[in-house]
Tab-separated table of C-alpha atoms in Angstrom:
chain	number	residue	atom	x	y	z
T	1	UNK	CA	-4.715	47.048	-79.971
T	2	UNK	CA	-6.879	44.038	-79.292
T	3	UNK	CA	-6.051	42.916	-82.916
T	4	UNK	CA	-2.595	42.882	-82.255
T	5	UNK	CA	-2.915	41.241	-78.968
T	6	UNK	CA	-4.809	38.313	-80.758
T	7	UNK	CA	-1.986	38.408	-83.426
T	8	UNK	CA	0.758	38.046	-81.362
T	9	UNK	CA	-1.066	35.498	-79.101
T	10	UNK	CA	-1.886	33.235	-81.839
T	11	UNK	CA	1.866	33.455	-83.046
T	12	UNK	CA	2.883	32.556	-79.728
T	13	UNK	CA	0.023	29.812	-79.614
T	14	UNK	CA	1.540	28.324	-83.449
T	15	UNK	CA	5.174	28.835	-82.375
T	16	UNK	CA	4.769	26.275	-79.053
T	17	UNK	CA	2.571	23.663	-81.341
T	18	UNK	CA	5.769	23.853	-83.800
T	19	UNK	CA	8.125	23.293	-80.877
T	20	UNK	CA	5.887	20.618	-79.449
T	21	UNK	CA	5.612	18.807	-82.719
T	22	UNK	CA	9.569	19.122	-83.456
T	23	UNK	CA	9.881	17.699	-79.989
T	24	UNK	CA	7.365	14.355	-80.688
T	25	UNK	CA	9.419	13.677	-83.911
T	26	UNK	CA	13.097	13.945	-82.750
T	27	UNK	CA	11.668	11.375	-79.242
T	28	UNK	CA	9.990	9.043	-82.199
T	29	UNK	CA	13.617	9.458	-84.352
T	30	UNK	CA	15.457	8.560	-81.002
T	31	UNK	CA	12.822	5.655	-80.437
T	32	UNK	CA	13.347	4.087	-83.554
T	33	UNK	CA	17.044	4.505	-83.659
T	34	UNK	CA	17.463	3.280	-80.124
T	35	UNK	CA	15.135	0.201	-80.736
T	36	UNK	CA	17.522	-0.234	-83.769
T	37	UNK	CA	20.797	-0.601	-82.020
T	38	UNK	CA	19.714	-2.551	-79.159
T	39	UNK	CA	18.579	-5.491	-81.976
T	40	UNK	CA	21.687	-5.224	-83.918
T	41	UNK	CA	24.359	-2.979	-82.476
T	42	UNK	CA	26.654	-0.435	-85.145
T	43	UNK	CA	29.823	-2.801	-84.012
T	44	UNK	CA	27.637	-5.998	-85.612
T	45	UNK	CA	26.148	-4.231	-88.775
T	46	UNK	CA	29.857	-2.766	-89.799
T	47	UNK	CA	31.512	-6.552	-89.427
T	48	UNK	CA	28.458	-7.757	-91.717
T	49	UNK	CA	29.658	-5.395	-94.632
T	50	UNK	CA	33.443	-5.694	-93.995
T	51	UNK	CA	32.634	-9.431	-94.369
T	52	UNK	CA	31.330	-9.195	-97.951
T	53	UNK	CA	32.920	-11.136	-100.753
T	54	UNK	CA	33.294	-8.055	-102.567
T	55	UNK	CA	34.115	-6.156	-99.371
T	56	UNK	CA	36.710	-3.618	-101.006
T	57	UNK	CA	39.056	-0.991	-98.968
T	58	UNK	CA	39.668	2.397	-99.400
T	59	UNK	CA	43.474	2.360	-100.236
T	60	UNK	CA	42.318	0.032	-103.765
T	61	UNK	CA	40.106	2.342	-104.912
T	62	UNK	CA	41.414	5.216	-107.062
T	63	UNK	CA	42.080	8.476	-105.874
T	64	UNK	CA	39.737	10.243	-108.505
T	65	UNK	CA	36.884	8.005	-107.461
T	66	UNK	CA	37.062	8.627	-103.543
T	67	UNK	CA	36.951	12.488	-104.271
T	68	UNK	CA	34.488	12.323	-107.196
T	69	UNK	CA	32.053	10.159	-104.686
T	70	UNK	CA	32.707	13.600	-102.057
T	71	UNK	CA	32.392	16.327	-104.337
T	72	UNK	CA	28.843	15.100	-105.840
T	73	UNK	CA	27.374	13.255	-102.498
T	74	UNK	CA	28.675	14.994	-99.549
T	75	UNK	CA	31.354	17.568	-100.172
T	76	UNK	CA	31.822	18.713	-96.752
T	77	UNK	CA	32.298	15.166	-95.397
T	78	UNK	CA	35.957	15.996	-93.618
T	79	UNK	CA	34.314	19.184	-92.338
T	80	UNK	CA	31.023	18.049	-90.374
T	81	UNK	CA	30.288	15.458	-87.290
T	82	UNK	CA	27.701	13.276	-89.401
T	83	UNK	CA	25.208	15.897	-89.669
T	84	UNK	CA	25.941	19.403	-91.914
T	85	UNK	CA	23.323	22.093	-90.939
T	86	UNK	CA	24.033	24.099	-93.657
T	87	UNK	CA	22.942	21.058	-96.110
T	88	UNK	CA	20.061	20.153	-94.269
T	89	UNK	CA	19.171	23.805	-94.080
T	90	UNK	CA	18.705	24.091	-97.407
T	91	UNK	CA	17.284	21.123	-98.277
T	92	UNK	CA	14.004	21.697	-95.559
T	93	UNK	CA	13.939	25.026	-97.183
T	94	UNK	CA	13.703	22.970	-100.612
T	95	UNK	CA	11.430	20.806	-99.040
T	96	UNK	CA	9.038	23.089	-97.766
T	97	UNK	CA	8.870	25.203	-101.012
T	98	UNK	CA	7.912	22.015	-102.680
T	99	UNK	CA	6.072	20.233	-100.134
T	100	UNK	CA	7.985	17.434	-100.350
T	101	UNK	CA	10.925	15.403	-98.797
T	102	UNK	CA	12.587	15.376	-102.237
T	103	UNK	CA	15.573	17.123	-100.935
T	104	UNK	CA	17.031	15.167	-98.039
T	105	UNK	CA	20.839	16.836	-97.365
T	106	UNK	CA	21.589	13.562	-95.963
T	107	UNK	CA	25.653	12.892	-95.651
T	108	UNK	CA	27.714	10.061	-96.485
T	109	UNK	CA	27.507	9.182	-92.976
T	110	UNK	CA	23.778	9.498	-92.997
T	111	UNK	CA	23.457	7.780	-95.747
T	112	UNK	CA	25.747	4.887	-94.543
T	113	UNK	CA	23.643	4.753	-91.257
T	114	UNK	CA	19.954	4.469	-93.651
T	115	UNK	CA	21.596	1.266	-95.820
T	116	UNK	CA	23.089	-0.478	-92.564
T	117	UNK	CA	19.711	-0.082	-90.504
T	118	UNK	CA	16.441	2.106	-92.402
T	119	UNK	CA	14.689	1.764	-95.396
T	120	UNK	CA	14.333	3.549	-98.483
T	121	UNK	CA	11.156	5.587	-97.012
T	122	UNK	CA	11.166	9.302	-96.715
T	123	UNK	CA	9.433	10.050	-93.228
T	124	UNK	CA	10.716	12.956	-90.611
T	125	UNK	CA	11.247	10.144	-87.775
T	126	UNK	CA	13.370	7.762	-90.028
T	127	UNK	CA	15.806	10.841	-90.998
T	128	UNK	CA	15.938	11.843	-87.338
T	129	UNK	CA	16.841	8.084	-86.540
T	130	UNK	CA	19.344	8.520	-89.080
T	131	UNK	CA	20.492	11.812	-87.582
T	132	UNK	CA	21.326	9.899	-83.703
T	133	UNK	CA	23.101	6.683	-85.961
T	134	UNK	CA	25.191	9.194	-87.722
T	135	UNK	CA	26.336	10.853	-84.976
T	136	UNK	CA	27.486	7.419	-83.135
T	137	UNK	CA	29.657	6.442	-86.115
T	138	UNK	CA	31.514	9.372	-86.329
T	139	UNK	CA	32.042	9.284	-82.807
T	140	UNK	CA	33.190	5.131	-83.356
T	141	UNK	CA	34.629	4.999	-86.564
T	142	UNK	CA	37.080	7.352	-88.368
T	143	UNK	CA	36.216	9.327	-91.721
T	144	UNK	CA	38.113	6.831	-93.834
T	145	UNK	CA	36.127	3.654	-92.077
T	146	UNK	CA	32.847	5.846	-93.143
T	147	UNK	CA	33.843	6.165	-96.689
T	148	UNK	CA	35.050	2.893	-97.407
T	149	UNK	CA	31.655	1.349	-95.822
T	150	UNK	CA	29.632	3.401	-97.578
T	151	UNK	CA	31.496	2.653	-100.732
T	152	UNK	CA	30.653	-1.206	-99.879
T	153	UNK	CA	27.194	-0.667	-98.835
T	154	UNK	CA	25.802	1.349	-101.481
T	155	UNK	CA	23.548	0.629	-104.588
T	156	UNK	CA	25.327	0.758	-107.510
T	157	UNK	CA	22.350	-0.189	-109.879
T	158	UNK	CA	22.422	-3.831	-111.821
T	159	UNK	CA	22.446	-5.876	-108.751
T	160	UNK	CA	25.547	-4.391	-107.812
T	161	UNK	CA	25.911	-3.778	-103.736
T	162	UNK	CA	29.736	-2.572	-103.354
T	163	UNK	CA	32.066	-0.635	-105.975
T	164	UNK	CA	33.757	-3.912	-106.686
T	165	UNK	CA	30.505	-5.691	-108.020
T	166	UNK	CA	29.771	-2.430	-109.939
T	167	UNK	CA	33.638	-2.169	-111.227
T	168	UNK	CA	33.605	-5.947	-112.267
T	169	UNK	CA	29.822	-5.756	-113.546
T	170	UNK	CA	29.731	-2.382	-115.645
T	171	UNK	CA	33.749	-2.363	-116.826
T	172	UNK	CA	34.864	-5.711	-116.289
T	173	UNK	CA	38.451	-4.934	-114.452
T	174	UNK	CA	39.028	-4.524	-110.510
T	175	UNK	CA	38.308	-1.188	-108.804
T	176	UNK	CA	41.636	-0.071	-108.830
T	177	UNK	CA	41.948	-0.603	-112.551
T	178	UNK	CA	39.074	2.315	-113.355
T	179	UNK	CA	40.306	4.593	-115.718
T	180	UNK	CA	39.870	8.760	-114.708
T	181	UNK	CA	36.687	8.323	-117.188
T	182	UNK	CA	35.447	4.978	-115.427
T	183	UNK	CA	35.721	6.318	-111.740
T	184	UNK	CA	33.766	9.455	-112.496
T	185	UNK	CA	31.008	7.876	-114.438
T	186	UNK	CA	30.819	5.291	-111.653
T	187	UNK	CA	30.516	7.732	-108.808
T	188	UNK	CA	27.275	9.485	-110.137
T	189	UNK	CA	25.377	6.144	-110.258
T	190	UNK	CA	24.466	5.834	-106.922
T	191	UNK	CA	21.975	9.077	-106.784
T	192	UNK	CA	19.703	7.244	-108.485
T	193	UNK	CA	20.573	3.921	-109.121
T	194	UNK	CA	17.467	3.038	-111.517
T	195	UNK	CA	18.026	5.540	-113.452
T	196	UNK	CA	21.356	6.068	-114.120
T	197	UNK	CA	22.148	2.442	-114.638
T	198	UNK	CA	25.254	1.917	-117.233
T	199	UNK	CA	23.137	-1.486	-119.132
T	200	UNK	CA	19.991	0.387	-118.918
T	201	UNK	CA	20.127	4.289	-119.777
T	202	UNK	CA	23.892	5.060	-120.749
T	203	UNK	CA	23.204	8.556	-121.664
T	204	UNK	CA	21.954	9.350	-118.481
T	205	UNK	CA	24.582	7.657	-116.931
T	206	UNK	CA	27.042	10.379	-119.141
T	207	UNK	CA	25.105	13.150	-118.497
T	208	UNK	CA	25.130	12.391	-114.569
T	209	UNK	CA	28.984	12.364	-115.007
T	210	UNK	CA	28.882	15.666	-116.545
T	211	UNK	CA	27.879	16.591	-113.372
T	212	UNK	CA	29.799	14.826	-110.930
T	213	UNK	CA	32.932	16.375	-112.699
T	214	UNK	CA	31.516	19.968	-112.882
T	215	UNK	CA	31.227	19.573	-109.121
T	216	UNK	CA	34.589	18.138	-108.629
T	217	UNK	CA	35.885	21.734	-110.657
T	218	UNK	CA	33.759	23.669	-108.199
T	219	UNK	CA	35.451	22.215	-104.852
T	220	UNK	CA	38.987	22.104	-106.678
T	221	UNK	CA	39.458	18.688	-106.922
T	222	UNK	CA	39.954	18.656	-110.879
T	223	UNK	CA	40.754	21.959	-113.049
T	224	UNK	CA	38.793	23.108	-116.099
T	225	UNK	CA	41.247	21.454	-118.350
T	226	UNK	CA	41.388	17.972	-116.178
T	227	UNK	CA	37.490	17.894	-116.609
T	228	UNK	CA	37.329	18.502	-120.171
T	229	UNK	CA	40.196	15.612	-121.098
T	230	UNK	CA	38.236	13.287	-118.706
T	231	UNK	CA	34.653	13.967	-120.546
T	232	UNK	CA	36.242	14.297	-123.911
């Protein structure tokens, strides 16, 4: 009996040091985001990309692009408020298997908020920070808005910064020219910009589209035969 007493005590004693710690890191997250917008608000960051040269909208960009970019980055964008549980579930779960922050669930929208405000760094307060920004432009800024900043705010690889630099640098004709083939190769770049680079590692660029367009089959946004004329 006394065993189990000191069992379930200790349990009890771990499970309020968890709930203290979770508590420390979402204060720091709101910290830093708070200290974030009060510099710079969202309304100021947004006008600074719509205000790029290369500052492209939504409606130029081709169909098959805007839904290969959802399927492979964030393909319950329309469904979620900025912040999908079920990703981010899996992901810590990832995470902690691994003992890493490898996995990161993030969303488009969480991702836009990290390249308008964060760095690059993988730390529990920044994604928490990211968390409270994501939520405020969702709640500002419709899903379109999100989508077409995040398509101009993105790293596309080869000193490339929006999806017109990238269009214009990698295949030399506007966005809205990109053939089925173009737009899918183009939307698997951003993962990993370094890597998948079109001048640098083209085969890893192709194999990266392989995926992209197996995930636009899985969420119905191409059939088997659509994929295999696009790849072929």
């Amino acid at each position: 009996m006394k065993l189990l007493r000191w069992i379930r005590n200790l349990f009890a004693a771990l499970l309020v040091v968890g709930i203290c710690a979770v508590a420390v890191l979402v204060w720091q997250g709101y910290s830093m985001y708070s200290k974030a917008v009060s510099e710079t608000p969202v309304s100021r960051m947004v006008e600074e990309v719509r205000e790029k040269e290369n500052y492209t909208p939504l409606e130029d960009l081709p169909a098959i692009y805007r839904d290969a970019v959802i399927s492979v980055e964030d393909h319950r964008f329309y469904e979620h408020g900025g912040f999908d549980f079920l990703a981010t579930g899996r992901a810590l779960w990832n995470d902690i298997k691994t003992l890493s922050l490898a996995e990161g669930g993030s969303t488009i929208t969480q991702q836009l908020a990290k390249n308008l405000y964060f760095t690059q760094e993988k730390k529990f307060t920044r994604k928490i920070a990211e968390v409270f920004l994501a939520l405020e432009l969702e709640n500002k800024y419709s899903k379109e808005e999100i989508l077409e900043l995040y398509l101009n705010s993105i790293y596309f690889g080869n000193g490339c910064y929006t999806v017109r630099e990238a269009s214009l640098s990698y295949f030399g004709k506007e966005p809205s020219e990109m053939t089925d083939y173009e737009s899918t190769l183009l939307a698997g770049i951003p993962n990993a910009p370094s890597v998948y680079d079109l001048t640098e590692n083209p085969d890893l660029a192709m194999q990266r589209q392989r995926q992209v367009v197996e995930q636009m089959v899985k969420y119905e946004y191409l059939t088997q035969q659509e994929a295999e004329t696009i790849l072929a």
